[in-house]
Coordinates of C-alpha atoms in Angstrom, one line a residue:
M19 CA 21.5 7.0 10.7
T20 CA 19.4 8.9 13.2
P21 CA 17.5 7.2 16.1
Q22 CA 14.2 8.2 14.4
V23 CA 15.1 6.4 11.2
L24 CA 16.2 3.3 13.1
R25 CA 12.9 3.4 15.0
G26 CA 11.0 3.6 11.7
L27 CA 13.0 0.7 10.4
G28 CA 12.1 -1.4 13.4
D29 CA 8.4 -0.5 13.0
S30 CA 8.6 -1.5 9.4
L31 CA 9.2 -5.2 10.3
A32 CA 5.5 -5.9 10.5
I33 CA 5.0 -4.5 7.0
A34 CA 8.1 -6.2 5.7
A35 CA 6.9 -9.6 7.0
G36 CA 3.8 -9.2 4.8
Y37 CA 5.6 -7.6 1.8
V38 CA 8.1 -10.4 1.2
P39 CA 5.6 -13.1 0.4
V40 CA 3.4 -10.7 -1.6
A41 CA 6.4 -9.4 -3.6
F42 CA 7.5 -13.0 -4.0
S43 CA 4.2 -13.8 -5.6
F44 CA 4.5 -10.8 -7.9
G45 CA 8.0 -11.8 -9.0
L46 CA 6.7 -15.3 -9.7
A47 CA 3.7 -14.0 -11.6
A48 CA 5.8 -11.6 -13.7
V49 CA 8.2 -14.5 -14.8
Q50 CA 5.2 -16.8 -15.5
M51 CA 3.8 -14.1 -17.8
G52 CA 7.0 -13.9 -19.8
L53 CA 8.9 -11.1 -18.1
G54 CA 12.5 -11.8 -17.0
A55 CA 13.7 -11.4 -13.4
P56 CA 15.4 -8.0 -14.1
W57 CA 12.2 -6.6 -15.5
A58 CA 10.2 -7.8 -12.5
V59 CA 12.7 -6.2 -10.1
A60 CA 12.7 -3.0 -12.1
I61 CA 8.9 -2.7 -12.0
S62 CA 9.0 -3.2 -8.2
A63 CA 11.8 -0.6 -7.9
V64 CA 10.1 2.0 -10.0
V65 CA 6.4 1.4 -9.5
F66 CA 6.3 0.1 -5.9
A67 CA 2.5 -0.1 -5.9
G68 CA 1.5 -3.6 -4.8
A69 CA -1.7 -4.6 -6.5
S70 CA -1.1 -2.2 -9.3
Q71 CA 1.9 -4.2 -10.4
F72 CA -0.1 -7.4 -10.8
V73 CA -2.5 -5.5 -13.0
L74 CA 0.4 -3.9 -14.9
V75 CA 2.0 -7.2 -15.8
S76 CA -1.4 -8.8 -16.6
L77 CA -2.2 -6.0 -19.0
L78 CA 1.3 -6.2 -20.6
A79 CA 1.0 -9.9 -21.0
A80 CA -2.4 -9.4 -22.7
G81 CA -0.8 -7.1 -25.2
G82 CA -2.1 -3.8 -23.6
G83 CA -0.5 -0.6 -24.9
P84 CA 0.4 2.6 -23.1
L85 CA -3.1 4.0 -23.7
T86 CA -4.6 1.1 -21.8
V87 CA -1.9 0.5 -19.1
V88 CA -1.1 4.0 -18.0
P89 CA -4.7 5.2 -17.3
T90 CA -5.6 2.0 -15.5
I91 CA -2.6 2.1 -13.2
W92 CA -3.1 5.8 -12.6
L93 CA -6.7 5.2 -11.5
L94 CA -5.7 2.4 -9.2
N95 CA -3.1 4.7 -7.6
A96 CA -5.2 7.8 -7.4
R97 CA -6.0 7.1 -3.8
H98 CA -2.5 8.1 -2.9
L99 CA -3.4 11.7 -3.5
L100 CA -5.6 11.5 -0.4
Y101 CA -2.9 9.7 1.5
G102 CA -0.4 12.4 0.7
R103 CA -2.5 15.2 2.1
V104 CA -3.0 13.5 5.4
V105 CA 0.7 12.7 5.9
A106 CA 1.8 16.2 4.6
E107 CA -0.2 17.8 7.4
Q108 CA 1.6 15.8 10.0
L109 CA 5.0 16.6 8.5
A110 CA 4.4 20.3 7.7
Q111 CA 5.2 21.4 11.3
A112 CA 8.9 20.4 11.2
R113 CA 10.2 19.8 7.7
P114 CA 10.8 21.9 4.6
A115 CA 8.5 21.3 1.6
R116 CA 11.4 19.9 -0.5
V117 CA 11.6 16.8 1.6
R118 CA 8.0 15.7 1.0
P119 CA 8.2 14.5 -2.7
A120 CA 10.9 11.9 -1.7
L121 CA 8.7 10.7 1.2
A122 CA 5.6 10.6 -1.1
F123 CA 7.2 7.8 -3.2
G124 CA 7.1 5.3 -0.4
L125 CA 3.6 6.0 0.7
T126 CA 1.9 2.7 0.0
D127 CA -1.4 1.5 1.5
E128 CA 0.3 -0.3 4.4
V129 CA 2.9 2.4 5.1
F130 CA 0.0 5.0 5.2
A131 CA -2.0 2.8 7.6
C132 CA 0.9 2.6 9.9
A133 CA 1.9 6.2 9.6
A134 CA -1.7 7.4 10.2
A135 CA -1.7 5.6 13.5
R136 CA 1.8 6.5 14.6
L137 CA 2.7 9.9 13.3
P138 CA 0.4 11.8 15.7
T139 CA 2.1 10.1 18.7
L140 CA 5.5 11.4 17.7
A141 CA 7.1 14.8 18.2
P142 CA 6.9 16.9 15.1
E143 CA 10.7 16.9 14.6
Q144 CA 10.8 13.1 14.7
R145 CA 8.1 12.4 12.2
A146 CA 10.0 12.7 8.9
G147 CA 12.9 10.6 10.0
W148 CA 10.6 7.9 11.4
L149 CA 8.6 7.8 8.2
A150 CA 11.8 7.6 6.1
G151 CA 12.9 4.6 8.1
L152 CA 9.5 3.0 7.8
Q153 CA 9.4 3.4 4.1
A154 CA 13.0 2.2 3.6
G155 CA 12.3 -1.0 5.4
A156 CA 9.1 -1.6 3.4
Y157 CA 10.8 -0.8 0.1
G158 CA 13.7 -3.0 0.8
A159 CA 11.5 -5.9 1.7
W160 CA 9.4 -5.4 -1.5
I161 CA 12.5 -5.4 -3.7
A162 CA 14.0 -8.5 -2.0
G163 CA 10.7 -10.4 -2.2
T164 CA 10.3 -9.6 -5.9
W165 CA 13.9 -10.9 -6.6
L166 CA 13.3 -14.1 -4.7
G167 CA 10.0 -14.8 -6.4
A168 CA 11.4 -14.1 -9.9
E169 CA 14.6 -16.2 -9.3
T170 CA 13.3 -19.1 -7.2
G171 CA 9.5 -19.0 -7.3
A172 CA 9.0 -21.4 -10.2
Q173 CA 11.2 -24.0 -8.6
L174 CA 9.5 -23.8 -5.3
V175 CA 6.0 -23.9 -6.8
D176 CA 7.0 -27.1 -8.7
R177 CA 8.1 -28.7 -5.4
I178 CA 5.2 -27.3 -3.3
P179 CA 2.1 -26.8 -5.6
L180 CA 0.0 -25.4 -2.8
L181 CA 2.4 -22.5 -2.3
Q182 CA 1.0 -20.4 -5.1
E183 CA -2.5 -20.8 -3.7
A184 CA -1.4 -19.8 -0.2
L185 CA 0.3 -16.7 -1.4
Q186 CA -3.0 -15.3 -2.6
F187 CA -4.1 -14.8 1.0
V188 CA -1.1 -12.9 2.3
L189 CA -2.1 -9.5 1.1
P190 CA -5.6 -9.6 2.5
A191 CA -4.2 -10.9 5.8
L192 CA -1.7 -8.0 5.9
F193 CA -4.4 -5.4 5.3
L194 CA -6.5 -7.0 8.1
S195 CA -3.7 -6.9 10.6
L196 CA -3.0 -3.2 9.8
L197 CA -6.6 -2.4 10.2
L198 CA -6.7 -4.0 13.6
Q199 CA -3.6 -2.1 14.5
M200 CA -5.3 1.2 13.6
G201 CA -8.5 0.2 15.4
V202 CA -12.0 0.0 14.0
H203 CA -13.8 2.2 16.6
G204 CA -15.6 5.0 14.8
R205 CA -14.9 3.5 11.4
G206 CA -17.7 1.0 11.1
R207 CA -19.7 3.0 8.6
A208 CA -16.7 3.5 6.3
L209 CA -15.6 -0.1 6.5
W210 CA -19.1 -1.5 5.7
G211 CA -19.6 1.1 3.0
A212 CA -16.2 0.3 1.3
A213 CA -16.9 -3.4 1.5
G214 CA -20.4 -3.1 0.1
V215 CA -19.3 -0.9 -2.8
T216 CA -16.4 -3.2 -3.6
L217 CA -18.5 -6.3 -3.6
L218 CA -21.1 -4.6 -5.8
G219 CA -18.4 -3.5 -8.2
L220 CA -16.9 -6.9 -8.4
A221 CA -20.4 -8.3 -9.3
L222 CA -20.9 -5.7 -12.0
G223 CA -17.5 -5.0 -13.4
P224 CA -13.7 -5.6 -13.3
A225 CA -11.7 -5.7 -10.1
H226 CA -9.5 -2.8 -11.1
L227 CA -12.5 -0.5 -11.0
A228 CA -14.3 -2.1 -8.1
I229 CA -11.4 -1.7 -5.6
P230 CA -10.8 2.0 -6.2
A231 CA -14.6 2.6 -6.1
G232 CA -14.8 0.9 -2.7
M233 CA -11.8 2.9 -1.4
L234 CA -13.3 6.2 -2.5
A235 CA -16.7 5.2 -0.9
G236 CA -15.0 4.4 2.4
A237 CA -13.0 7.6 2.4
A238 CA -16.1 9.7 1.6
L239 CA -18.1 8.0 4.4
Q240 CA -15.3 8.4 6.9
L241 CA -15.0 12.1 6.0
L242 CA -18.8 12.5 6.5
Q243 CA -18.5 10.8 9.9
A244 CA -15.7 13.2 10.9
R245 CA -17.7 16.2 9.9
E246 CA -20.7 14.9 11.8
D247 CA -18.5 14.4 14.9
E248 CA -17.2 17.9 14.6
D249 CA -20.7 19.3 14.3
G250 CA -21.7 17.3 17.4
D251 CA -18.7 18.7 19.4
D252 CA -19.6 22.2 18.4
D253 CA -23.2 21.7 19.7

């Protein structure tokens, strides 16, 4: 294992600390909705998409078929197409194209947030190894948390009823901590725009449409801000 991979694993600890309780909550929810522990772990291993997995098991529990489940999950995860382009530009200088699909699998929201902040500070030849370590740590924590939630979650919730309510705040807290790590300077327009569109969407429609709409709005506003900054520099 290279020093770059080990460094990535070390940097993944902050993500892993948030992933374990969120994945625990998913494992618990999957079992409560009628899926067995092996199915819960299999979904985490194959999908590895956080909020999309909660939507997935909810749709399955409600009797949704492939024509309902697949488009919904695809829409929720479409934002990763934007993530991939940003990260690919950072990796293109030092790694062959055949490596990129493997690294694309682990590009979750939290991994992207960390990678966007750290990759530019690393030497080009160190970036792929560091990102592989970061993703491996996050993935391992997600699988472990899912297994724990599926196997022990029901018993713990019976003993500590407030635990299930507390778990609902872990994912927002993780996003907030990563946002603060990236810094908010120059991103105010995008943040307020994303929040406004998301809240409006929640008032008018389902969450699985409101959240992607807010993400797209924030990305569009940040892109507009970047172009305005470039135009200002040219002047």
